[in-house]
Amino acid sequence: MQINGAGGPPGTVLLLAAAPAGKGRFADASGVIPMLAAVPPAAWAGTTTATLIELADPVDPQAVLTHLRGAAAAEGPLTVVIAGQLQLDRKQRAVHLALARTTPSTVRYTALPWAWLVQELRQRRPGTVTTLYVDLVADADVWQLLGEGQPLALPGGTRVYGVIAPPPPRRRNAQPHYMQAVAQILRAGQRSGPAELHREALRCAEVAEAALVLDAGPAPVNPLVPPGNPAPAAPEVSAVPAPVSPPPAQQAISPVHVPSGAMVPVDDDPHERIAALSKAGRHREAADLAAAAERRAVQTYGETTFAAVHWVEVRAFLALVAQDPRLSCQLWLQAAEARLDVLQQTPTAQDVETAVDGAHHQWMQLRDPVAARALAPQLLALRSRVPGRRRTATESIQKILDRLDSLPGA
């Protein structure tokens, strides 16, 4: 990403993560919001300053449209980041982005028509930079349409990157691994262009083999279609597997004795090898390599350093990918306490909030009541110090504990 000069207009970033509540959910979209929001808005926008608009599990498509329209009207660069699930209105055969209250029978009224998104972005002022990142899961009907060669419309004049995954197995929720990888890369301090960021995320993420990969530069806007008419045909989404060969070699970066916002070059950085092992499903090897890197950081810089805590967080993320929520929660808790009590960071620091949010999210994934009760006191103590963006987080933990205590044999 190119950083605009001081005189350039500020950027705008719209983060939208949504999926239905209850049985209609098949994409774990809201769980990625803490990671996305932890990325500095300017890093998303590629500008010196940027305004962030965050929509987590919205319920009203008209309200989403209002926010989208306001963001699209901004003069500076616009970055739209969407995680969620696509569902089909079977009567009108129109693709929608599901929202919190969407059900298969109410798609037309409770979901956001994809055409609205296309139309708003297509009508942006000529010459403005617009980038769209998506991590979407299609329902069976939408996936069939895409398989039959009917392309998903993309907004002209917009750089579009991301993945559309097939519907997951029954009673399973698809994880937004692509978007998690994008957030991790940006939080690590890398500031490459959108295309390079997209390729690196594909290389690091566990993208389903059958997933459709979106990699489109700014498509031309059709000047023959006046505003208000249906969006023009856009570049087709083809079934392109995620690349297996790495991008051109780049200088590795990693935090040493400074916060993650300030980066310094490091020789023989193991991040790429760890990411490759994790992507290949060799989770134990990836974790062992990260643990070895943590030991080296402790020996070289000391235990009470940002470098050491960084590797704890890497291990926490690897445990998340390996679907070990107990270990991931424990490591995020360890990192959060170290940042607060050892490194003396403030409760409002982004890295502190990210660690606590990560611990909270992984605690919510626990299916073992014993493990949940064991980790709850530590999580509650941290949540009282770091409430984050959700001021009701402590109450939500306590409600779950109350339900666990009411179970037979508790």
Short mmCIF file of C-alpha atoms in Angstrom, two decimals:
data_model
loop_
_atom_site.label_atom_id
_atom_site.label_comp_id
_atom_site.label_asym_id
_atom_site.label_seq_id
_atom_site.Cartn_x
_atom_site.Cartn_y
_atom_site.Cartn_z
CA MET A 1 0.00 0.00 0.00
CA GLN A 2 1.21 3.47 -0.76
CA ILE A 3 1.06 5.99 2.06
CA ASN A 4 -0.48 9.25 1.01
CA GLY A 5 1.26 12.47 1.76
CA ALA A 6 0.17 14.69 4.63
CA GLY A 7 -2.03 16.66 2.28
CA GLY A 8 -3.92 13.66 0.91
CA PRO A 9 -7.51 13.01 1.96
CA PRO A 10 -8.04 10.58 4.86
CA GLY A 11 -9.19 7.09 4.07
CA THR A 12 -12.38 5.34 5.10
CA VAL A 13 -12.59 1.73 6.24
CA LEU A 14 -15.86 -0.21 6.53
CA LEU A 15 -15.64 -3.52 8.41
CA LEU A 16 -18.74 -5.68 8.03
CA ALA A 17 -19.00 -9.11 9.63
CA ALA A 18 -22.41 -10.72 9.75
CA ALA A 19 -24.09 -14.10 9.96
CA PRO A 20 -27.47 -15.27 11.21
CA ALA A 21 -27.95 -16.23 14.82
CA GLY A 22 -28.93 -19.78 15.64
CA LYS A 23 -29.29 -22.68 13.23
CA GLY A 24 -29.07 -20.51 10.12
CA ARG A 25 -25.42 -19.67 10.76
CA PHE A 26 -22.82 -21.58 8.78
CA ALA A 27 -20.02 -18.98 8.79
CA ASP A 28 -18.24 -17.84 11.94
CA ALA A 29 -18.09 -14.24 10.78
CA SER A 30 -18.42 -12.20 13.98
CA GLY A 31 -15.50 -14.02 15.58
CA VAL A 32 -13.04 -12.30 13.24
CA ILE A 33 -14.17 -8.74 14.04
CA PRO A 34 -11.76 -8.28 17.00
CA MET A 35 -8.83 -9.21 14.77
CA LEU A 36 -10.00 -6.93 11.95
CA ALA A 37 -10.66 -4.01 14.28
CA ALA A 38 -7.22 -4.41 15.86
CA VAL A 39 -5.59 -3.46 12.54
CA PRO A 40 -4.91 0.30 12.50
CA PRO A 41 -7.45 1.87 10.11
CA ALA A 42 -4.66 3.64 8.23
CA ALA A 43 -3.09 0.25 7.47
CA TRP A 44 -6.31 -0.89 5.80
CA ALA A 45 -6.69 2.33 3.85
CA GLY A 46 -3.06 2.88 2.89
CA THR A 47 -3.23 6.46 4.15
CA THR A 48 -1.78 8.40 7.05
CA THR A 49 -5.19 8.66 8.71
CA ALA A 50 -8.49 6.85 8.23
CA THR A 51 -11.99 6.67 9.67
CA LEU A 52 -13.21 3.26 10.81
CA ILE A 53 -16.84 2.11 10.51
CA GLU A 54 -17.42 -1.22 12.25
CA LEU A 55 -20.61 -3.25 11.74
CA ALA A 56 -20.68 -6.47 13.76
CA ASP A 57 -23.74 -8.69 13.18
CA PRO A 58 -26.09 -5.87 12.06
CA VAL A 59 -29.78 -6.71 11.80
CA ASP A 60 -31.22 -4.09 9.43
CA PRO A 61 -30.22 -4.10 5.74
CA GLN A 62 -31.38 -0.50 5.35
CA ALA A 63 -29.06 0.59 8.18
CA VAL A 64 -26.17 -1.25 6.56
CA LEU A 65 -26.97 0.45 3.26
CA THR A 66 -26.92 3.85 5.00
CA HIS A 67 -23.44 3.20 6.41
CA LEU A 68 -22.26 1.84 3.08
CA ARG A 69 -23.62 4.84 1.21
CA GLY A 70 -21.93 7.24 3.62
CA ALA A 71 -18.61 5.43 3.28
CA ALA A 72 -18.87 5.36 -0.51
CA ALA A 73 -19.46 9.12 -0.55
CA ALA A 74 -16.11 9.81 1.13
CA GLU A 75 -13.54 11.57 -1.04
CA GLY A 76 -10.47 9.59 0.00
CA PRO A 77 -9.57 5.93 -0.51
CA LEU A 78 -12.24 3.46 0.62
CA THR A 79 -11.57 -0.05 1.88
CA VAL A 80 -14.51 -2.38 2.46
CA VAL A 81 -13.88 -5.61 4.37
CA ILE A 82 -16.68 -8.21 4.49
CA ALA A 83 -16.88 -11.56 6.25
CA GLY A 84 -20.08 -13.56 6.18
CA GLN A 85 -22.32 -15.85 4.22
CA LEU A 86 -24.14 -15.52 0.90
CA GLN A 87 -27.72 -16.74 0.60
CA LEU A 88 -30.13 -16.83 -2.30
CA ASP A 89 -33.60 -15.33 -2.43
CA ARG A 90 -35.10 -18.31 -4.24
CA LYS A 91 -38.07 -16.41 -5.63
CA GLN A 92 -36.11 -13.62 -7.29
CA ARG A 93 -32.90 -15.64 -7.67
CA ALA A 94 -30.93 -12.77 -6.14
CA VAL A 95 -27.79 -13.18 -4.01
CA HIS A 96 -27.84 -11.57 -0.57
CA LEU A 97 -25.38 -11.10 2.30
CA ALA A 98 -27.03 -12.65 5.34
CA LEU A 99 -27.43 -10.50 8.46
CA ALA A 100 -28.11 -11.41 12.08
CA ARG A 101 -31.86 -12.05 11.67
CA THR A 102 -31.74 -13.73 8.27
CA THR A 103 -33.46 -17.07 7.80
CA PRO A 104 -33.86 -19.05 4.55
CA SER A 105 -37.48 -17.90 4.28
CA THR A 106 -36.80 -14.21 5.05
CA VAL A 107 -33.69 -13.56 2.93
CA ARG A 108 -35.41 -10.92 0.81
CA TYR A 109 -36.40 -8.84 3.85
CA THR A 110 -33.63 -9.41 6.40
CA ALA A 111 -30.46 -9.72 4.29
CA LEU A 112 -28.47 -7.17 2.31
CA PRO A 113 -28.90 -7.58 -1.47
CA TRP A 114 -25.48 -8.02 -3.02
CA ALA A 115 -26.59 -5.73 -5.84
CA TRP A 116 -26.87 -2.85 -3.34
CA LEU A 117 -23.21 -3.20 -2.44
CA VAL A 118 -22.20 -3.36 -6.09
CA GLN A 119 -24.28 -0.32 -6.97
CA GLU A 120 -22.96 1.89 -4.16
CA LEU A 121 -19.31 1.09 -4.87
CA ARG A 122 -19.82 1.43 -8.63
CA GLN A 123 -21.13 4.97 -8.21
CA ARG A 124 -18.10 6.28 -6.35
CA ARG A 125 -16.50 9.41 -7.74
CA PRO A 126 -14.17 8.63 -10.68
CA GLY A 127 -10.52 8.56 -9.68
CA THR A 128 -11.12 7.52 -6.08
CA VAL A 129 -9.42 4.32 -4.93
CA THR A 130 -11.76 1.56 -3.79
CA THR A 131 -10.67 -1.83 -2.47
CA LEU A 132 -12.92 -4.71 -1.43
CA TYR A 133 -11.73 -7.69 0.61
CA VAL A 134 -14.18 -10.56 1.17
CA ASP A 135 -14.21 -13.86 3.02
CA LEU A 136 -17.58 -15.37 2.17
CA VAL A 137 -19.28 -18.75 2.42
CA ALA A 138 -22.02 -19.56 -0.10
CA ASP A 139 -25.13 -21.53 0.68
CA ALA A 140 -25.97 -24.50 -1.53
CA ASP A 141 -28.13 -22.45 -3.91
CA VAL A 142 -25.56 -19.69 -4.43
CA TRP A 143 -22.79 -22.25 -4.82
CA GLN A 144 -24.82 -24.03 -7.49
CA LEU A 145 -25.29 -20.76 -9.39
CA LEU A 146 -21.56 -20.08 -9.32
CA GLY A 147 -20.89 -23.65 -10.42
CA GLU A 148 -23.23 -23.21 -13.36
CA GLY A 149 -21.15 -20.32 -14.64
CA GLN A 150 -23.31 -17.46 -13.38
CA PRO A 151 -20.75 -14.94 -12.07
CA LEU A 152 -21.09 -12.96 -8.89
CA ALA A 153 -21.34 -9.30 -9.89
CA LEU A 154 -18.36 -7.22 -8.87
CA PRO A 155 -18.36 -3.41 -8.67
CA GLY A 156 -16.64 -1.73 -11.58
CA GLY A 157 -13.68 0.48 -10.70
CA THR A 158 -12.98 -1.55 -7.55
CA ARG A 159 -10.06 -3.78 -6.66
CA VAL A 160 -11.61 -7.01 -5.37
CA TYR A 161 -9.73 -9.68 -3.41
CA GLY A 162 -10.80 -12.63 -1.31
CA VAL A 163 -12.42 -16.03 -1.35
CA ILE A 164 -15.88 -17.57 -1.62
CA ALA A 165 -16.03 -20.98 0.03
CA PRO A 166 -18.56 -23.76 -0.60
CA PRO A 167 -21.12 -24.57 2.10
CA PRO A 168 -19.50 -26.42 5.00
CA PRO A 169 -20.61 -29.87 6.19
CA ARG A 170 -23.86 -29.97 8.10
CA ARG A 171 -23.67 -28.59 11.64
CA ARG A 172 -20.25 -27.09 10.96
CA ASN A 173 -19.37 -23.41 10.72
CA ALA A 174 -16.78 -22.29 8.20
CA GLN A 175 -13.95 -20.26 9.69
CA PRO A 176 -12.77 -17.00 8.02
CA HIS A 177 -9.17 -18.15 7.70
CA TYR A 178 -8.42 -15.85 4.76
CA MET A 179 -9.56 -12.74 6.66
CA GLN A 180 -7.71 -13.86 9.78
CA ALA A 181 -4.54 -14.13 7.72
CA VAL A 182 -5.05 -10.67 6.21
CA ALA A 183 -5.46 -9.18 9.68
CA GLN A 184 -2.41 -11.00 11.03
CA ILE A 185 -0.24 -9.80 8.15
CA LEU A 186 -1.30 -6.18 8.56
CA ARG A 187 -0.88 -6.32 12.34
CA ALA A 188 2.64 -7.65 11.82
CA GLY A 189 3.50 -4.38 10.13
CA GLN A 190 3.66 -5.42 6.49
CA ARG A 191 2.49 -2.67 4.16
CA SER A 192 2.57 -4.23 0.71
CA GLY A 193 0.02 -3.45 -1.99
CA PRO A 194 -3.44 -5.06 -1.94
CA ALA A 195 -2.55 -7.68 -4.56
CA GLU A 196 0.57 -8.72 -2.65
CA LEU A 197 -1.36 -8.76 0.62
CA HIS A 198 -4.00 -10.98 -1.00
CA ARG A 199 -1.43 -13.45 -2.30
CA GLU A 200 0.35 -13.62 1.05
CA ALA A 201 -2.94 -14.23 2.85
CA LEU A 202 -3.79 -17.07 0.47
CA ARG A 203 -0.41 -18.58 1.10
CA CYS A 204 -0.84 -18.42 4.89
CA ALA A 205 -4.53 -19.30 5.21
CA GLU A 206 -6.22 -22.68 5.13
CA VAL A 207 -8.43 -21.93 2.15
CA ALA A 208 -10.71 -24.75 1.00
CA GLU A 209 -9.44 -26.36 -2.20
CA ALA A 210 -12.79 -25.82 -3.93
CA ALA A 211 -13.02 -22.16 -2.91
CA LEU A 212 -13.39 -19.49 -5.57
CA VAL A 213 -10.54 -16.98 -5.40
CA LEU A 214 -11.29 -13.37 -6.29
CA ASP A 215 -8.29 -11.50 -7.63
CA ALA A 216 -9.52 -8.63 -9.78
CA GLY A 217 -7.94 -5.28 -10.47
CA PRO A 218 -10.11 -2.19 -10.97
CA ALA A 219 -12.76 -3.33 -13.44
CA PRO A 220 -13.88 -0.62 -15.86
CA VAL A 221 -17.10 1.17 -15.06
CA ASN A 222 -19.66 0.87 -17.85
CA PRO A 223 -20.47 4.48 -18.83
CA LEU A 224 -23.57 3.37 -20.73
CA VAL A 225 -25.40 2.30 -17.57
CA PRO A 226 -26.75 5.36 -15.75
CA PRO A 227 -26.90 5.50 -11.93
CA GLY A 228 -29.92 3.76 -10.46
CA ASN A 229 -30.03 1.00 -13.08
CA PRO A 230 -28.95 -2.54 -12.30
CA ALA A 231 -25.20 -3.00 -12.01
CA PRO A 232 -23.46 -3.96 -15.26
CA ALA A 233 -21.98 -7.36 -15.86
CA ALA A 234 -18.67 -7.60 -14.04
CA PRO A 235 -15.63 -9.86 -14.26
CA GLU A 236 -16.53 -13.46 -13.59
CA VAL A 237 -15.41 -15.34 -10.52
CA SER A 238 -13.66 -18.47 -11.67
CA ALA A 239 -12.63 -21.50 -9.68
CA VAL A 240 -8.94 -20.76 -9.21
CA PRO A 241 -7.17 -22.78 -6.52
CA ALA A 242 -5.08 -20.92 -3.98
CA PRO A 243 -1.47 -20.61 -5.17
CA VAL A 244 0.95 -23.12 -3.75
CA SER A 245 4.13 -21.34 -4.75
CA PRO A 246 5.33 -18.51 -2.48
CA PRO A 247 5.42 -14.90 -3.67
CA PRO A 248 8.76 -13.22 -4.42
CA ALA A 249 11.06 -13.22 -1.42
CA GLN A 250 10.64 -10.25 0.88
CA GLN A 251 12.63 -9.06 3.87
CA ALA A 252 11.17 -10.62 6.99
CA ILE A 253 10.13 -8.38 9.88
CA SER A 254 9.39 -9.13 13.48
CA PRO A 255 9.09 -7.13 16.72
CA VAL A 256 12.07 -7.23 19.06
CA HIS A 257 12.08 -4.87 22.06
CA VAL A 258 9.44 -2.48 20.78
CA PRO A 259 5.62 -2.56 20.46
CA SER A 260 4.21 -4.21 17.36
CA GLY A 261 3.58 -0.82 15.77
CA ALA A 262 7.34 -0.31 15.32
CA MET A 263 9.14 -3.03 13.39
CA VAL A 264 12.80 -3.82 12.84
CA PRO A 265 14.44 -6.22 10.34
CA VAL A 266 15.43 -9.62 11.67
CA ASP A 267 17.67 -12.16 9.96
CA ASP A 268 16.47 -15.74 9.48
CA ASP A 269 12.90 -14.89 10.48
CA PRO A 270 10.84 -18.10 10.92
CA HIS A 271 7.39 -16.60 10.30
CA GLU A 272 7.12 -17.88 6.72
CA ARG A 273 8.14 -21.43 7.65
CA ILE A 274 5.68 -21.47 10.53
CA ALA A 275 2.86 -20.21 8.30
CA ALA A 276 3.65 -22.84 5.66
CA LEU A 277 3.63 -25.66 8.23
CA SER A 278 0.34 -24.43 9.70
CA LYS A 279 -1.27 -24.17 6.27
CA ALA A 280 -0.16 -27.71 5.46
CA GLY A 281 -1.89 -29.00 8.58
CA ARG A 282 1.40 -29.77 10.33
CA HIS A 283 0.23 -27.93 13.44
CA ARG A 284 2.55 -29.59 15.96
CA GLU A 285 5.63 -28.76 13.88
CA ALA A 286 4.48 -25.17 13.47
CA ALA A 287 3.89 -24.86 17.22
CA ASP A 288 7.30 -26.39 18.01
CA LEU A 289 9.02 -23.93 15.67
CA ALA A 290 7.18 -21.00 17.26
CA ALA A 291 8.08 -22.24 20.76
CA ALA A 292 11.73 -22.45 19.72
CA ALA A 293 11.55 -18.90 18.38
CA GLU A 294 10.05 -17.78 21.70
CA ARG A 295 12.93 -19.40 23.61
CA ARG A 296 15.46 -17.64 21.39
CA ALA A 297 13.70 -14.32 21.93
CA VAL A 298 13.77 -14.82 25.70
CA GLN A 299 17.46 -15.77 25.64
CA THR A 300 18.40 -12.88 23.36
CA TYR A 301 16.20 -10.04 24.59
CA GLY A 302 14.78 -11.22 27.88
CA GLU A 303 11.46 -12.57 29.08
CA THR A 304 9.99 -9.13 29.78
CA THR A 305 10.16 -7.93 26.18
CA PHE A 306 7.72 -7.39 23.37
CA ALA A 307 9.58 -9.97 21.30
CA ALA A 308 8.85 -12.73 23.82
CA VAL A 309 5.18 -11.79 24.11
CA HIS A 310 4.88 -11.68 20.33
CA TRP A 311 5.78 -15.35 20.10
CA VAL A 312 3.25 -16.25 22.76
CA GLU A 313 0.64 -14.62 20.54
CA VAL A 314 1.92 -16.48 17.48
CA ARG A 315 1.47 -19.73 19.40
CA ALA A 316 -2.03 -18.63 20.43
CA PHE A 317 -2.96 -18.03 16.81
CA LEU A 318 -1.50 -21.38 15.75
CA ALA A 319 -3.57 -23.11 18.42
CA LEU A 320 -6.65 -21.33 17.07
CA VAL A 321 -5.93 -22.61 13.56
CA ALA A 322 -5.32 -26.09 14.96
CA GLN A 323 -8.77 -25.90 16.62
CA ASP A 324 -7.38 -26.17 20.15
CA PRO A 325 -9.42 -23.43 21.87
CA ARG A 326 -8.25 -24.34 25.37
CA LEU A 327 -4.56 -23.86 24.57
CA SER A 328 -5.29 -20.80 22.44
CA CYS A 329 -7.30 -19.20 25.25
CA GLN A 330 -4.53 -19.93 27.78
CA LEU A 331 -1.89 -18.37 25.56
CA TRP A 332 -3.96 -15.28 24.78
CA LEU A 333 -4.54 -14.84 28.53
CA GLN A 334 -0.80 -15.18 29.15
CA ALA A 335 -0.04 -12.58 26.48
CA ALA A 336 -2.64 -10.15 27.79
CA GLU A 337 -1.38 -10.36 31.36
CA ALA A 338 2.21 -9.90 30.20
CA ARG A 339 1.32 -6.81 28.20
CA LEU A 340 -0.58 -5.28 31.11
CA ASP A 341 1.53 -6.26 34.11
CA VAL A 342 5.02 -6.73 32.69
CA LEU A 343 5.21 -4.43 29.68
CA GLN A 344 2.97 -1.86 31.38
CA GLN A 345 0.75 -1.25 28.37
CA THR A 346 -2.55 0.51 28.94
CA PRO A 347 -5.87 -1.41 28.93
CA THR A 348 -6.89 0.53 25.82
CA ALA A 349 -3.79 -0.39 23.80
CA GLN A 350 -4.76 -2.23 20.63
CA ASP A 351 -2.46 -5.19 21.31
CA VAL A 352 -3.90 -5.59 24.82
CA GLU A 353 -7.48 -5.49 23.57
CA THR A 354 -6.64 -7.96 20.80
CA ALA A 355 -5.14 -10.43 23.27
CA VAL A 356 -8.11 -10.25 25.62
CA ASP A 357 -10.58 -10.44 22.74
CA GLY A 358 -8.70 -13.47 21.42
CA ALA A 359 -8.89 -15.18 24.81
CA HIS A 360 -12.59 -14.37 25.10
CA HIS A 361 -13.38 -15.67 21.63
CA GLN A 362 -11.51 -18.93 22.19
CA TRP A 363 -13.14 -19.38 25.60
CA MET A 364 -16.50 -19.14 23.84
CA GLN A 365 -15.44 -22.04 21.59
CA LEU A 366 -14.81 -24.40 24.53
CA ARG A 367 -17.10 -27.41 24.71
CA ASP A 368 -15.60 -28.77 27.94
CA PRO A 369 -17.42 -27.27 30.96
CA VAL A 370 -14.50 -28.13 33.26
CA ALA A 371 -12.04 -26.24 31.09
CA ALA A 372 -14.44 -23.31 30.74
CA ARG A 373 -14.85 -23.02 34.53
CA ALA A 374 -11.10 -23.31 35.08
CA LEU A 375 -10.25 -20.47 32.72
CA ALA A 376 -13.22 -18.22 33.55
CA PRO A 377 -11.79 -16.48 36.68
CA GLN A 378 -8.67 -15.38 34.80
CA LEU A 379 -10.73 -14.20 31.84
CA LEU A 380 -13.20 -12.35 34.06
CA ALA A 381 -10.36 -10.60 35.87
CA LEU A 382 -8.91 -9.45 32.56
CA ARG A 383 -12.29 -8.41 31.17
CA SER A 384 -12.86 -6.20 34.22
CA ARG A 385 -9.63 -4.39 33.34
CA VAL A 386 -10.04 -4.50 29.55
CA PRO A 387 -13.75 -4.26 28.67
CA GLY A 388 -12.90 -3.56 25.03
CA ARG A 389 -15.57 -2.44 22.61
CA ARG A 390 -18.29 -4.63 24.13
CA ARG A 391 -19.09 -3.19 27.53
CA THR A 392 -21.28 -6.18 28.32
CA ALA A 393 -18.49 -8.74 27.83
CA THR A 394 -18.14 -9.50 31.55
CA GLU A 395 -21.88 -10.05 31.90
CA SER A 396 -21.92 -12.42 28.93
CA ILE A 397 -19.18 -14.56 30.51
CA GLN A 398 -21.05 -14.68 33.79
CA LYS A 399 -24.28 -15.74 32.08
CA ILE A 400 -22.52 -18.65 30.42
CA LEU A 401 -21.01 -19.67 33.76
CA ASP A 402 -24.45 -19.53 35.37
CA ARG A 403 -25.78 -21.88 32.67
CA LEU A 404 -22.86 -24.25 33.20
CA ASP A 405 -23.50 -24.27 36.95
CA SER A 406 -27.13 -25.20 36.32
CA LEU A 407 -26.22 -28.30 34.30
CA PRO A 408 -26.87 -31.68 35.91
CA GLY A 409 -23.83 -32.86 37.79
CA ALA A 410 -22.31 -29.39 37.95
#
